């Protein structure tokens, strides 16, 4: 049994778990996620950028929340993640951290805030940790090993991110699956570089399922897949994608678990119709 194992009182709950009945995990730490890999427990991560979704996802049993640079497209209305800044992400990180009790809060380092070298990465990561993050995420494999090492040496847990890295979309040449043919060895080398530099987990984005499965087998740290097949230790999705808030055709790797856009649109139309018809507010909504 590992440090995060449960001590269930009855046989019914005898499954060690990050969340759920009998768990002893009060605040999810990076070591709990590594323990989960050892015992083969899969877990789900979601993005969150505000207090209501953060509290809701925390209560629903999501052990890690990411304030992704995907806030660029999903909060700020930018076309790509390259445009969002540290100053725009910091308040979102603070809001999510303030609104959760158990989940591990991971802040994404945006484009331009860490590539110059370990000193720049450390300065940026410290700002996110002071805002309330418990860990940071950054994109890049071997080319970012020095940055990852500098942060972990300073006591800042790092989640790596390799495969398709959206901040490099212009040099990669668009949204392209990574790891086919000769590229497979490159991705595996990146995964090892990230783990060897001290990262506690690594996101594998749009990596072929077979390469993701092989990396998951080889690494001692959890792999978090997005478009990387079913065999990674964990999965991550942008919450607006999985809940159907964002319109348009979702990427192939997204599964929509709800149609929030229709629900919200229906509610808003009903409200507007009732105001136009003089039905809202009714007597009970007013004061005498
Ligand atoms: O910014 C983000 O949302 C991400 C993930 C979805 C991995 O980096």
PDB file of C-alpha atoms and ligand atoms in Angstrom:
ATOM      1  CA  UNK A   1       0.000   0.000   0.000  1.00  0.00           C
ATOM      2  CA  UNK A   2       1.246   3.477  -0.822  1.00  0.00           C
ATOM      3  CA  UNK A   3       1.011   6.687   1.179  1.00  0.00           C
ATOM      4  CA  UNK A   4      -2.238   7.722  -0.516  1.00  0.00           C
ATOM      5  CA  UNK A   5      -3.989   4.384  -0.144  1.00  0.00           C
ATOM      6  CA  UNK A   6      -7.352   4.243   1.509  1.00  0.00           C
ATOM      7  CA  UNK A   7      -8.155   2.370   4.687  1.00  0.00           C
ATOM      8  CA  UNK A   8     -11.680   1.255   3.886  1.00  0.00           C
ATOM      9  CA  UNK A   9     -13.794   0.016   6.727  1.00  0.00           C
ATOM     10  CA  UNK A  10     -15.754  -2.430   4.590  1.00  0.00           C
ATOM     11  CA  UNK A  11     -15.083  -4.618   1.589  1.00  0.00           C
ATOM     12  CA  UNK A  12     -17.330  -2.564  -0.696  1.00  0.00           C
ATOM     13  CA  UNK A  13     -14.869   0.318  -0.908  1.00  0.00           C
ATOM     14  CA  UNK A  14     -11.652  -1.649  -1.010  1.00  0.00           C
ATOM     15  CA  UNK A  15     -10.287   0.219  -4.009  1.00  0.00           C
ATOM     16  CA  UNK A  16      -7.567   2.761  -3.140  1.00  0.00           C
ATOM     17  CA  UNK A  17      -8.526   6.010  -4.757  1.00  0.00           C
ATOM     18  CA  UNK A  18      -7.497   9.636  -5.211  1.00  0.00           C
ATOM     19  CA  UNK A  19     -11.128  10.547  -4.483  1.00  0.00           C
ATOM     20  CA  UNK A  20     -14.103   8.601  -3.215  1.00  0.00           C
ATOM     21  CA  UNK A  21     -15.252   6.819  -0.082  1.00  0.00           C
ATOM     22  CA  UNK A  22     -12.580   6.047   2.477  1.00  0.00           C
ATOM     23  CA  UNK A  23      -9.786   7.922   0.743  1.00  0.00           C
ATOM     24  CA  UNK A  24      -7.178   9.497   3.014  1.00  0.00           C
ATOM     25  CA  UNK A  25      -6.135  12.077   0.424  1.00  0.00           C
ATOM     26  CA  UNK A  26      -7.099  15.525   1.706  1.00  0.00           C
ATOM     27  CA  UNK A  27      -5.243  17.667  -0.804  1.00  0.00           C
ATOM     28  CA  UNK A  28      -4.031  15.929  -3.928  1.00  0.00           C
ATOM     29  CA  UNK A  29      -0.254  16.193  -4.131  1.00  0.00           C
ATOM     30  CA  UNK A  30       2.030  15.262  -6.986  1.00  0.00           C
ATOM     31  CA  UNK A  31       3.130  12.125  -5.079  1.00  0.00           C
ATOM     32  CA  UNK A  32      -0.494  10.927  -4.973  1.00  0.00           C
ATOM     33  CA  UNK A  33      -0.613  11.009  -8.769  1.00  0.00           C
ATOM     34  CA  UNK A  34       2.626   9.029  -8.977  1.00  0.00           C
ATOM     35  CA  UNK A  35       1.221   6.531  -6.429  1.00  0.00           C
ATOM     36  CA  UNK A  36      -1.917   6.225  -8.579  1.00  0.00           C
ATOM     37  CA  UNK A  37       0.222   5.196 -11.540  1.00  0.00           C
ATOM     38  CA  UNK A  38       1.916   2.523  -9.424  1.00  0.00           C
ATOM     39  CA  UNK A  39      -1.394   0.949  -8.525  1.00  0.00           C
ATOM     40  CA  UNK A  40      -2.877   1.405 -12.016  1.00  0.00           C
ATOM     41  CA  UNK A  41      -5.532   3.970 -11.068  1.00  0.00           C
ATOM     42  CA  UNK A  42      -6.452   6.185 -14.002  1.00  0.00           C
ATOM     43  CA  UNK A  43      -7.561   9.765 -13.424  1.00  0.00           C
ATOM     44  CA  UNK A  44      -9.139  12.647 -15.307  1.00  0.00           C
ATOM     45  CA  UNK A  45      -7.865  16.195 -15.525  1.00  0.00           C
ATOM     46  CA  UNK A  46      -9.822  19.177 -16.841  1.00  0.00           C
ATOM     47  CA  UNK A  47      -9.098  22.791 -17.547  1.00  0.00           C
ATOM     48  CA  UNK A  48     -10.774  25.424 -15.380  1.00  0.00           C
ATOM     49  CA  UNK A  49     -10.501  29.180 -15.485  1.00  0.00           C
ATOM     50  CA  UNK A  50     -13.020  30.453 -12.939  1.00  0.00           C
ATOM     51  CA  UNK A  51     -14.467  29.908  -9.470  1.00  0.00           C
ATOM     52  CA  UNK A  52     -17.697  28.068 -10.324  1.00  0.00           C
ATOM     53  CA  UNK A  53     -16.237  25.419 -12.608  1.00  0.00           C
ATOM     54  CA  UNK A  54     -13.250  24.997 -10.262  1.00  0.00           C
ATOM     55  CA  UNK A  55     -15.453  24.281  -7.240  1.00  0.00           C
ATOM     56  CA  UNK A  56     -17.772  22.053  -9.271  1.00  0.00           C
ATOM     57  CA  UNK A  57     -14.996  19.981 -10.843  1.00  0.00           C
ATOM     58  CA  UNK A  58     -13.224  19.680  -7.480  1.00  0.00           C
ATOM     59  CA  UNK A  59     -16.405  18.345  -5.863  1.00  0.00           C
ATOM     60  CA  UNK A  60     -17.006  16.012  -8.817  1.00  0.00           C
ATOM     61  CA  UNK A  61     -13.679  14.291  -8.144  1.00  0.00           C
ATOM     62  CA  UNK A  62     -11.234  15.742 -10.653  1.00  0.00           C
ATOM     63  CA  UNK A  63      -7.849  15.416  -8.920  1.00  0.00           C
ATOM     64  CA  UNK A  64      -5.967  17.950 -11.072  1.00  0.00           C
ATOM     65  CA  UNK A  65      -7.202  21.164 -12.675  1.00  0.00           C
ATOM     66  CA  UNK A  66      -5.247  23.033 -15.315  1.00  0.00           C
ATOM     67  CA  UNK A  67      -5.494  26.752 -15.867  1.00  0.00           C
ATOM     68  CA  UNK A  68      -4.394  26.211 -19.424  1.00  0.00           C
ATOM     69  CA  UNK A  69      -3.083  28.787 -21.833  1.00  0.00           C
ATOM     70  CA  UNK A  70      -6.155  27.555 -23.710  1.00  0.00           C
ATOM     71  CA  UNK A  71      -7.796  30.390 -21.745  1.00  0.00           C
ATOM     72  CA  UNK A  72      -6.588  32.317 -24.800  1.00  0.00           C
ATOM     73  CA  UNK A  73      -9.314  30.761 -26.975  1.00  0.00           C
ATOM     74  CA  UNK A  74     -11.795  29.789 -24.275  1.00  0.00           C
ATOM     75  CA  UNK A  75     -11.851  32.906 -22.098  1.00  0.00           C
ATOM     76  CA  UNK A  76     -10.198  35.801 -23.899  1.00  0.00           C
ATOM     77  CA  UNK A  77     -11.377  35.229 -27.467  1.00  0.00           C
ATOM     78  CA  UNK A  78      -7.909  35.096 -29.041  1.00  0.00           C
ATOM     79  CA  UNK A  79      -7.343  32.957 -32.095  1.00  0.00           C
ATOM     80  CA  UNK A  80      -4.318  31.069 -30.726  1.00  0.00           C
ATOM     81  CA  UNK A  81      -2.707  30.374 -27.376  1.00  0.00           C
ATOM     82  CA  UNK A  82       0.318  32.412 -28.399  1.00  0.00           C
ATOM     83  CA  UNK A  83      -1.473  35.637 -27.599  1.00  0.00           C
ATOM     84  CA  UNK A  84      -2.323  35.167 -23.925  1.00  0.00           C
ATOM     85  CA  UNK A  85      -0.026  36.755 -21.326  1.00  0.00           C
ATOM     86  CA  UNK A  86       1.139  35.952 -17.796  1.00  0.00           C
ATOM     87  CA  UNK A  87      -0.809  38.959 -16.494  1.00  0.00           C
ATOM     88  CA  UNK A  88      -4.004  37.642 -18.095  1.00  0.00           C
ATOM     89  CA  UNK A  89      -3.577  34.136 -16.657  1.00  0.00           C
ATOM     90  CA  UNK A  90      -2.563  35.077 -13.106  1.00  0.00           C
ATOM     91  CA  UNK A  91      -6.032  36.195 -11.920  1.00  0.00           C
ATOM     92  CA  UNK A  92      -7.595  33.014 -13.342  1.00  0.00           C
ATOM     93  CA  UNK A  93      -5.075  30.885 -11.431  1.00  0.00           C
ATOM     94  CA  UNK A  94      -5.823  32.796  -8.236  1.00  0.00           C
ATOM     95  CA  UNK A  95      -9.592  32.321  -8.722  1.00  0.00           C
ATOM     96  CA  UNK A  96      -9.275  28.566  -9.282  1.00  0.00           C
ATOM     97  CA  UNK A  97      -6.898  28.142  -6.329  1.00  0.00           C
ATOM     98  CA  UNK A  98      -9.230  30.082  -4.024  1.00  0.00           C
ATOM     99  CA  UNK A  99     -12.229  27.990  -5.076  1.00  0.00           C
ATOM    100  CA  UNK A 100     -10.897  24.456  -4.603  1.00  0.00           C
ATOM    101  CA  UNK A 101     -10.190  22.307  -1.575  1.00  0.00           C
ATOM    102  CA  UNK A 102      -8.711  19.053  -2.846  1.00  0.00           C
ATOM    103  CA  UNK A 103      -7.625  19.279  -6.437  1.00  0.00           C
ATOM    104  CA  UNK A 104      -4.029  19.939  -7.524  1.00  0.00           C
ATOM    105  CA  UNK A 105      -3.958  23.339  -9.244  1.00  0.00           C
ATOM    106  CA  UNK A 106      -1.628  23.425 -12.244  1.00  0.00           C
ATOM    107  CA  UNK A 107      -0.836  26.715 -14.003  1.00  0.00           C
ATOM    108  CA  UNK A 108       0.267  26.776 -17.640  1.00  0.00           C
ATOM    109  CA  UNK A 109       3.253  28.967 -18.485  1.00  0.00           C
ATOM    110  CA  UNK A 110       2.242  30.947 -21.569  1.00  0.00           C
ATOM    111  CA  UNK A 111       4.269  31.462 -24.733  1.00  0.00           C
ATOM    112  CA  UNK A 112       7.165  33.858 -24.252  1.00  0.00           C
ATOM    113  CA  UNK A 113       7.359  33.483 -20.476  1.00  0.00           C
ATOM    114  CA  UNK A 114       9.969  30.698 -20.118  1.00  0.00           C
ATOM    115  CA  UNK A 115      11.737  29.907 -23.413  1.00  0.00           C
ATOM    116  CA  UNK A 116      14.616  32.379 -22.869  1.00  0.00           C
ATOM    117  CA  UNK A 117      16.150  30.157 -20.211  1.00  0.00           C
ATOM    118  CA  UNK A 118      15.944  28.727 -16.690  1.00  0.00           C
ATOM    119  CA  UNK A 119      16.077  32.170 -15.022  1.00  0.00           C
ATOM    120  CA  UNK A 120      13.095  33.455 -17.002  1.00  0.00           C
ATOM    121  CA  UNK A 121      11.182  30.218 -16.366  1.00  0.00           C
ATOM    122  CA  UNK A 122      11.865  30.448 -12.642  1.00  0.00           C
ATOM    123  CA  UNK A 123      10.780  34.079 -12.447  1.00  0.00           C
ATOM    124  CA  UNK A 124       7.504  33.298 -14.226  1.00  0.00           C
ATOM    125  CA  UNK A 125       6.802  30.114 -12.291  1.00  0.00           C
ATOM    126  CA  UNK A 126       7.321  31.912  -8.979  1.00  0.00           C
ATOM    127  CA  UNK A 127       4.635  34.431  -9.966  1.00  0.00           C
ATOM    128  CA  UNK A 128       2.164  31.602 -10.630  1.00  0.00           C
ATOM    129  CA  UNK A 129       3.032  29.821  -7.387  1.00  0.00           C
ATOM    130  CA  UNK A 130       2.510  33.064  -5.460  1.00  0.00           C
ATOM    131  CA  UNK A 131      -0.908  33.371  -7.126  1.00  0.00           C
ATOM    132  CA  UNK A 132      -1.875  30.014  -5.612  1.00  0.00           C
ATOM    133  CA  UNK A 133      -0.773  27.342  -8.101  1.00  0.00           C
ATOM    134  CA  UNK A 134       0.584  24.067  -6.743  1.00  0.00           C
ATOM    135  CA  UNK A 135       2.499  23.215  -9.915  1.00  0.00           C
ATOM    136  CA  UNK A 136       3.216  24.629 -13.359  1.00  0.00           C
ATOM    137  CA  UNK A 137       3.115  23.154 -16.852  1.00  0.00           C
ATOM    138  CA  UNK A 138       5.343  24.052 -19.757  1.00  0.00           C
ATOM    139  CA  UNK A 139       5.687  22.869 -23.350  1.00  0.00           C
ATOM    140  CA  UNK A 140       8.755  21.178 -24.803  1.00  0.00           C
ATOM    141  CA  UNK A 141      10.856  18.054 -24.281  1.00  0.00           C
ATOM    142  CA  UNK A 142      14.632  17.924 -24.495  1.00  0.00           C
ATOM    143  CA  UNK A 143      14.820  21.619 -25.400  1.00  0.00           C
ATOM    144  CA  UNK A 144      13.157  22.526 -22.072  1.00  0.00           C
ATOM    145  CA  UNK A 145      15.036  20.119 -19.787  1.00  0.00           C
ATOM    146  CA  UNK A 146      17.147  22.905 -18.243  1.00  0.00           C
ATOM    147  CA  UNK A 147      14.031  24.937 -17.432  1.00  0.00           C
ATOM    148  CA  UNK A 148      12.296  21.934 -15.853  1.00  0.00           C
ATOM    149  CA  UNK A 149      15.389  21.156 -13.773  1.00  0.00           C
ATOM    150  CA  UNK A 150      15.675  24.771 -12.567  1.00  0.00           C
ATOM    151  CA  UNK A 151      12.066  24.793 -11.415  1.00  0.00           C
ATOM    152  CA  UNK A 152      12.127  21.414  -9.700  1.00  0.00           C
ATOM    153  CA  UNK A 153      15.420  22.361  -7.987  1.00  0.00           C
ATOM    154  CA  UNK A 154      13.599  25.440  -6.677  1.00  0.00           C
ATOM    155  CA  UNK A 155      10.793  23.290  -5.252  1.00  0.00           C
ATOM    156  CA  UNK A 156       8.252  23.939  -8.004  1.00  0.00           C
ATOM    157  CA  UNK A 157       6.545  20.810  -9.352  1.00  0.00           C
ATOM    158  CA  UNK A 158       6.485  20.699 -13.148  1.00  0.00           C
ATOM    159  CA  UNK A 159       4.156  18.953 -15.557  1.00  0.00           C
ATOM    160  CA  UNK A 160       5.785  18.547 -18.970  1.00  0.00           C
ATOM    161  CA  UNK A 161       3.928  18.754 -22.292  1.00  0.00           C
ATOM    162  CA  UNK A 162       5.246  17.058 -25.423  1.00  0.00           C
ATOM    163  CA  UNK A 163       4.036  15.749 -28.769  1.00  0.00           C
ATOM    164  CA  UNK A 164       1.941  18.435 -30.422  1.00  0.00           C
ATOM    165  CA  UNK A 165       2.705  21.603 -28.499  1.00  0.00           C
ATOM    166  CA  UNK A 166       0.253  24.347 -29.535  1.00  0.00           C
ATOM    167  CA  UNK A 167       2.633  27.186 -28.649  1.00  0.00           C
ATOM    168  CA  UNK A 168       4.906  25.879 -31.456  1.00  0.00           C
ATOM    169  CA  UNK A 169       2.136  25.391 -34.003  1.00  0.00           C
ATOM    170  CA  UNK A 170       3.838  27.662 -36.536  1.00  0.00           C
ATOM    171  CA  UNK A 171       7.122  25.757 -36.474  1.00  0.00           C
ATOM    172  CA  UNK A 172       5.336  22.384 -36.366  1.00  0.00           C
ATOM    173  CA  UNK A 173       3.238  23.451 -39.367  1.00  0.00           C
ATOM    174  CA  UNK A 174      -0.268  23.279 -37.878  1.00  0.00           C
ATOM    175  CA  UNK A 175      -2.186  20.768 -35.790  1.00  0.00           C
ATOM    176  CA  UNK A 176      -0.441  17.526 -36.744  1.00  0.00           C
ATOM    177  CA  UNK A 177      -0.335  14.130 -35.069  1.00  0.00           C
ATOM    178  CA  UNK A 178       3.129  13.476 -33.640  1.00  0.00           C
ATOM    179  CA  UNK A 179       5.076  10.248 -33.299  1.00  0.00           C
ATOM    180  CA  UNK A 180       4.589   8.569 -36.661  1.00  0.00           C
ATOM    181  CA  UNK A 181       7.504   6.636 -38.161  1.00  0.00           C
ATOM    182  CA  UNK A 182      10.955   8.084 -37.437  1.00  0.00           C
ATOM    183  CA  UNK A 183       9.438  10.751 -35.203  1.00  0.00           C
ATOM    184  CA  UNK A 184       8.487   8.122 -32.608  1.00  0.00           C
ATOM    185  CA  UNK A 185      12.025   7.919 -31.212  1.00  0.00           C
ATOM    186  CA  UNK A 186      12.125  11.716 -30.892  1.00  0.00           C
ATOM    187  CA  UNK A 187       8.955  11.778 -28.806  1.00  0.00           C
ATOM    188  CA  UNK A 188      10.192   8.941 -26.591  1.00  0.00           C
ATOM    189  CA  UNK A 189      13.482  10.838 -26.060  1.00  0.00           C
ATOM    190  CA  UNK A 190      11.510  13.968 -25.139  1.00  0.00           C
ATOM    191  CA  UNK A 191       9.445  12.000 -22.625  1.00  0.00           C
ATOM    192  CA  UNK A 192      12.565  10.659 -20.917  1.00  0.00           C
ATOM    193  CA  UNK A 193      14.211  14.089 -20.888  1.00  0.00           C
ATOM    194  CA  UNK A 194      11.173  15.576 -19.148  1.00  0.00           C
ATOM    195  CA  UNK A 195      11.038  12.783 -16.560  1.00  0.00           C
ATOM    196  CA  UNK A 196      14.806  12.836 -15.977  1.00  0.00           C
ATOM    197  CA  UNK A 197      14.673  16.607 -15.413  1.00  0.00           C
ATOM    198  CA  UNK A 198      12.308  16.001 -12.501  1.00  0.00           C
ATOM    199  CA  UNK A 199       8.793  16.509 -13.887  1.00  0.00           C
ATOM    200  CA  UNK A 200       6.043  14.759 -11.913  1.00  0.00           C
ATOM    201  CA  UNK A 201       3.842  14.100 -14.973  1.00  0.00           C
ATOM    202  CA  UNK A 202       3.820  14.727 -18.701  1.00  0.00           C
ATOM    203  CA  UNK A 203       1.041  15.645 -21.119  1.00  0.00           C
ATOM    204  CA  UNK A 204       1.159  13.761 -24.431  1.00  0.00           C
ATOM    205  CA  UNK A 205      -0.836  15.735 -26.984  1.00  0.00           C
ATOM    206  CA  UNK A 206      -1.869  14.243 -30.349  1.00  0.00           C
ATOM    207  CA  UNK A 207       0.702  11.474 -30.105  1.00  0.00           C
ATOM    208  CA  UNK A 208      -0.057   8.155 -31.799  1.00  0.00           C
ATOM    209  CA  UNK A 209      -1.673   5.674 -29.417  1.00  0.00           C
ATOM    210  CA  UNK A 210       1.148   3.139 -29.767  1.00  0.00           C
ATOM    211  CA  UNK A 211       3.885   5.662 -28.950  1.00  0.00           C
ATOM    212  CA  UNK A 212       1.837   7.005 -26.013  1.00  0.00           C
ATOM    213  CA  UNK A 213       1.372   3.449 -24.702  1.00  0.00           C
ATOM    214  CA  UNK A 214       5.105   2.758 -24.974  1.00  0.00           C
ATOM    215  CA  UNK A 215       6.024   6.008 -23.182  1.00  0.00           C
ATOM    216  CA  UNK A 216       3.474   5.209 -20.464  1.00  0.00           C
ATOM    217  CA  UNK A 217       5.136   1.827 -19.947  1.00  0.00           C
ATOM    218  CA  UNK A 218       8.648   3.254 -19.843  1.00  0.00           C
ATOM    219  CA  UNK A 219       8.176   6.314 -17.620  1.00  0.00           C
ATOM    220  CA  UNK A 220       7.912   6.211 -13.818  1.00  0.00           C
ATOM    221  CA  UNK A 221       5.720   9.347 -13.867  1.00  0.00           C
ATOM    222  CA  UNK A 222       2.088   9.587 -15.037  1.00  0.00           C
ATOM    223  CA  UNK A 223       1.340  10.343 -18.670  1.00  0.00           C
ATOM    224  CA  UNK A 224      -1.676  12.573 -19.308  1.00  0.00           C
ATOM    225  CA  UNK A 225      -3.126  12.045 -22.759  1.00  0.00           C
ATOM    226  CA  UNK A 226      -5.081  14.364 -25.023  1.00  0.00           C
ATOM    227  CA  UNK A 227      -5.569  12.725 -28.368  1.00  0.00           C
ATOM    228  CA  UNK A 228      -3.043  10.071 -27.321  1.00  0.00           C
ATOM    229  CA  UNK A 229      -5.251   7.001 -27.093  1.00  0.00           C
ATOM    230  CA  UNK A 230      -6.604   4.962 -24.201  1.00  0.00           C
ATOM    231  CA  UNK A 231      -3.406   3.696 -22.620  1.00  0.00           C
ATOM    232  CA  UNK A 232      -2.051   6.777 -20.886  1.00  0.00           C
ATOM    233  CA  UNK A 233      -2.292   6.989 -17.087  1.00  0.00           C
ATOM    234  CA  UNK A 234      -4.611   9.997 -17.179  1.00  0.00           C
ATOM    235  CA  UNK A 235      -6.592  12.104 -19.642  1.00  0.00           C
ATOM    236  CA  UNK A 236      -7.068  15.847 -19.984  1.00  0.00           C
ATOM    237  CA  UNK A 237      -9.668  17.830 -21.918  1.00  0.00           C
ATOM    238  CA  UNK A 238     -10.620  21.482 -22.214  1.00  0.00           C
ATOM    239  CA  UNK A 239     -13.834  21.695 -20.212  1.00  0.00           C
ATOM    240  CA  UNK A 240     -15.758  23.772 -22.766  1.00  0.00           C
ATOM    241  CA  UNK A 241     -15.028  21.064 -25.348  1.00  0.00           C
ATOM    242  CA  UNK A 242     -16.168  18.092 -23.238  1.00  0.00           C
ATOM    243  CA  UNK A 243     -19.243  19.909 -21.945  1.00  0.00           C
ATOM    244  CA  UNK A 244     -20.270  21.196 -25.371  1.00  0.00           C
ATOM    245  CA  UNK A 245     -20.114  24.897 -24.576  1.00  0.00           C
ATOM    246  CA  UNK A 246     -17.905  25.663 -27.540  1.00  0.00           C
ATOM    247  CA  UNK A 247     -19.664  25.510 -30.889  1.00  0.00           C
ATOM    248  CA  UNK A 248     -18.363  24.025 -34.121  1.00  0.00           C
ATOM    249  CA  UNK A 249     -16.959  20.619 -34.845  1.00  0.00           C
ATOM    250  CA  UNK A 250     -14.740  19.471 -31.970  1.00  0.00           C
ATOM    251  CA  UNK A 251     -11.386  17.795 -32.631  1.00  0.00           C
ATOM    252  CA  UNK A 252     -11.532  14.007 -33.115  1.00  0.00           C
ATOM    253  CA  UNK A 253     -10.083  13.351 -29.641  1.00  0.00           C
ATOM    254  CA  UNK A 254     -12.893  15.212 -27.860  1.00  0.00           C
ATOM    255  CA  UNK A 255     -15.934  13.400 -26.517  1.00  0.00           C
ATOM    256  CA  UNK A 256     -18.879  15.661 -25.712  1.00  0.00           C
ATOM    257  CA  UNK A 257     -20.536  14.636 -22.446  1.00  0.00           C
ATOM    258  CA  UNK A 258     -23.156  17.404 -22.519  1.00  0.00           C
ATOM    259  CA  UNK A 259     -24.597  20.090 -24.773  1.00  0.00           C
ATOM    260  CA  UNK A 260     -24.235  23.122 -22.535  1.00  0.00           C
ATOM    261  CA  UNK A 261     -24.468  25.525 -25.468  1.00  0.00           C
ATOM    262  CA  UNK A 262     -28.058  24.392 -26.172  1.00  0.00           C
ATOM    263  CA  UNK A 263     -29.007  24.405 -22.495  1.00  0.00           C
ATOM    264  CA  UNK A 264     -27.684  27.931 -22.012  1.00  0.00           C
ATOM    265  CA  UNK A 265     -29.150  29.228 -25.241  1.00  0.00           C
ATOM    266  CA  UNK A 266     -32.549  27.759 -24.299  1.00  0.00           C
ATOM    267  CA  UNK A 267     -32.420  29.437 -20.887  1.00  0.00           C
ATOM    268  CA  UNK A 268     -31.360  32.790 -22.323  1.00  0.00           C
ATOM    269  CA  UNK A 269     -34.080  32.713 -25.012  1.00  0.00           C
ATOM    270  CA  UNK A 270     -36.737  31.800 -22.425  1.00  0.00           C
ATOM    271  CA  UNK A 271     -35.599  34.680 -20.218  1.00  0.00           C
ATOM    272  CA  UNK A 272     -35.648  37.186 -23.085  1.00  0.00           C
ATOM    273  CA  UNK A 273     -39.062  35.921 -24.271  1.00  0.00           C
ATOM    274  CA  UNK A 274     -40.545  36.260 -20.774  1.00  0.00           C
ATOM    275  CA  UNK A 275     -39.194  39.795 -20.359  1.00  0.00           C
ATOM    276  CA  UNK A 276     -40.629  40.789 -23.748  1.00  0.00           C
ATOM    277  CA  UNK A 277     -43.983  39.226 -22.841  1.00  0.00           C
ATOM    278  CA  UNK A 278     -44.084  40.949 -19.442  1.00  0.00           C
ATOM    279  CA  UNK A 279     -44.035  37.570 -17.637  1.00  0.00           C
ATOM    280  CA  UNK A 280     -40.757  38.181 -15.826  1.00  0.00           C
ATOM    281  CA  UNK A 281     -40.419  39.511 -13.207  1.00  0.00           C
ATOM    282  CA  UNK A 282     -43.565  38.194 -11.553  1.00  0.00           C
ATOM    283  CA  UNK A 283     -44.943  39.494  -8.236  1.00  0.00           C
ATOM    284  CA  UNK A 284     -42.794  37.060  -6.210  1.00  0.00           C
ATOM    285  CA  UNK A 285     -39.601  38.473  -7.679  1.00  0.00           C
ATOM    286  CA  UNK A 286     -40.301  41.962  -6.343  1.00  0.00           C
ATOM    287  CA  UNK A 287     -40.362  43.692  -2.936  1.00  0.00           C
ATOM    288  CA  UNK A 288     -43.312  45.382  -1.178  1.00  0.00           C
TER     289      UNK A 288
HETATM  290  O1  LIG B   1      -3.881  24.791 -22.317  1.00  0.00           O
HETATM  291  C1  LIG B   1      -4.432  23.696 -22.260  1.00  0.00           C
HETATM  292  O2  LIG B   1      -5.646  23.606 -22.101  1.00  0.00           O
HETATM  293  C2  LIG B   1      -3.591  22.511 -22.402  1.00  0.00           C
HETATM  294  C3  LIG B   1      -4.178  21.170 -22.395  1.00  0.00           C
HETATM  295  C4  LIG B   1      -5.463  20.872 -22.899  1.00  0.00           C
HETATM  296  C5  LIG B   1      -3.226  20.065 -22.357  1.00  0.00           C
HETATM  297  O3  LIG B   1      -2.427  22.644 -22.485  1.00  0.00           O
END
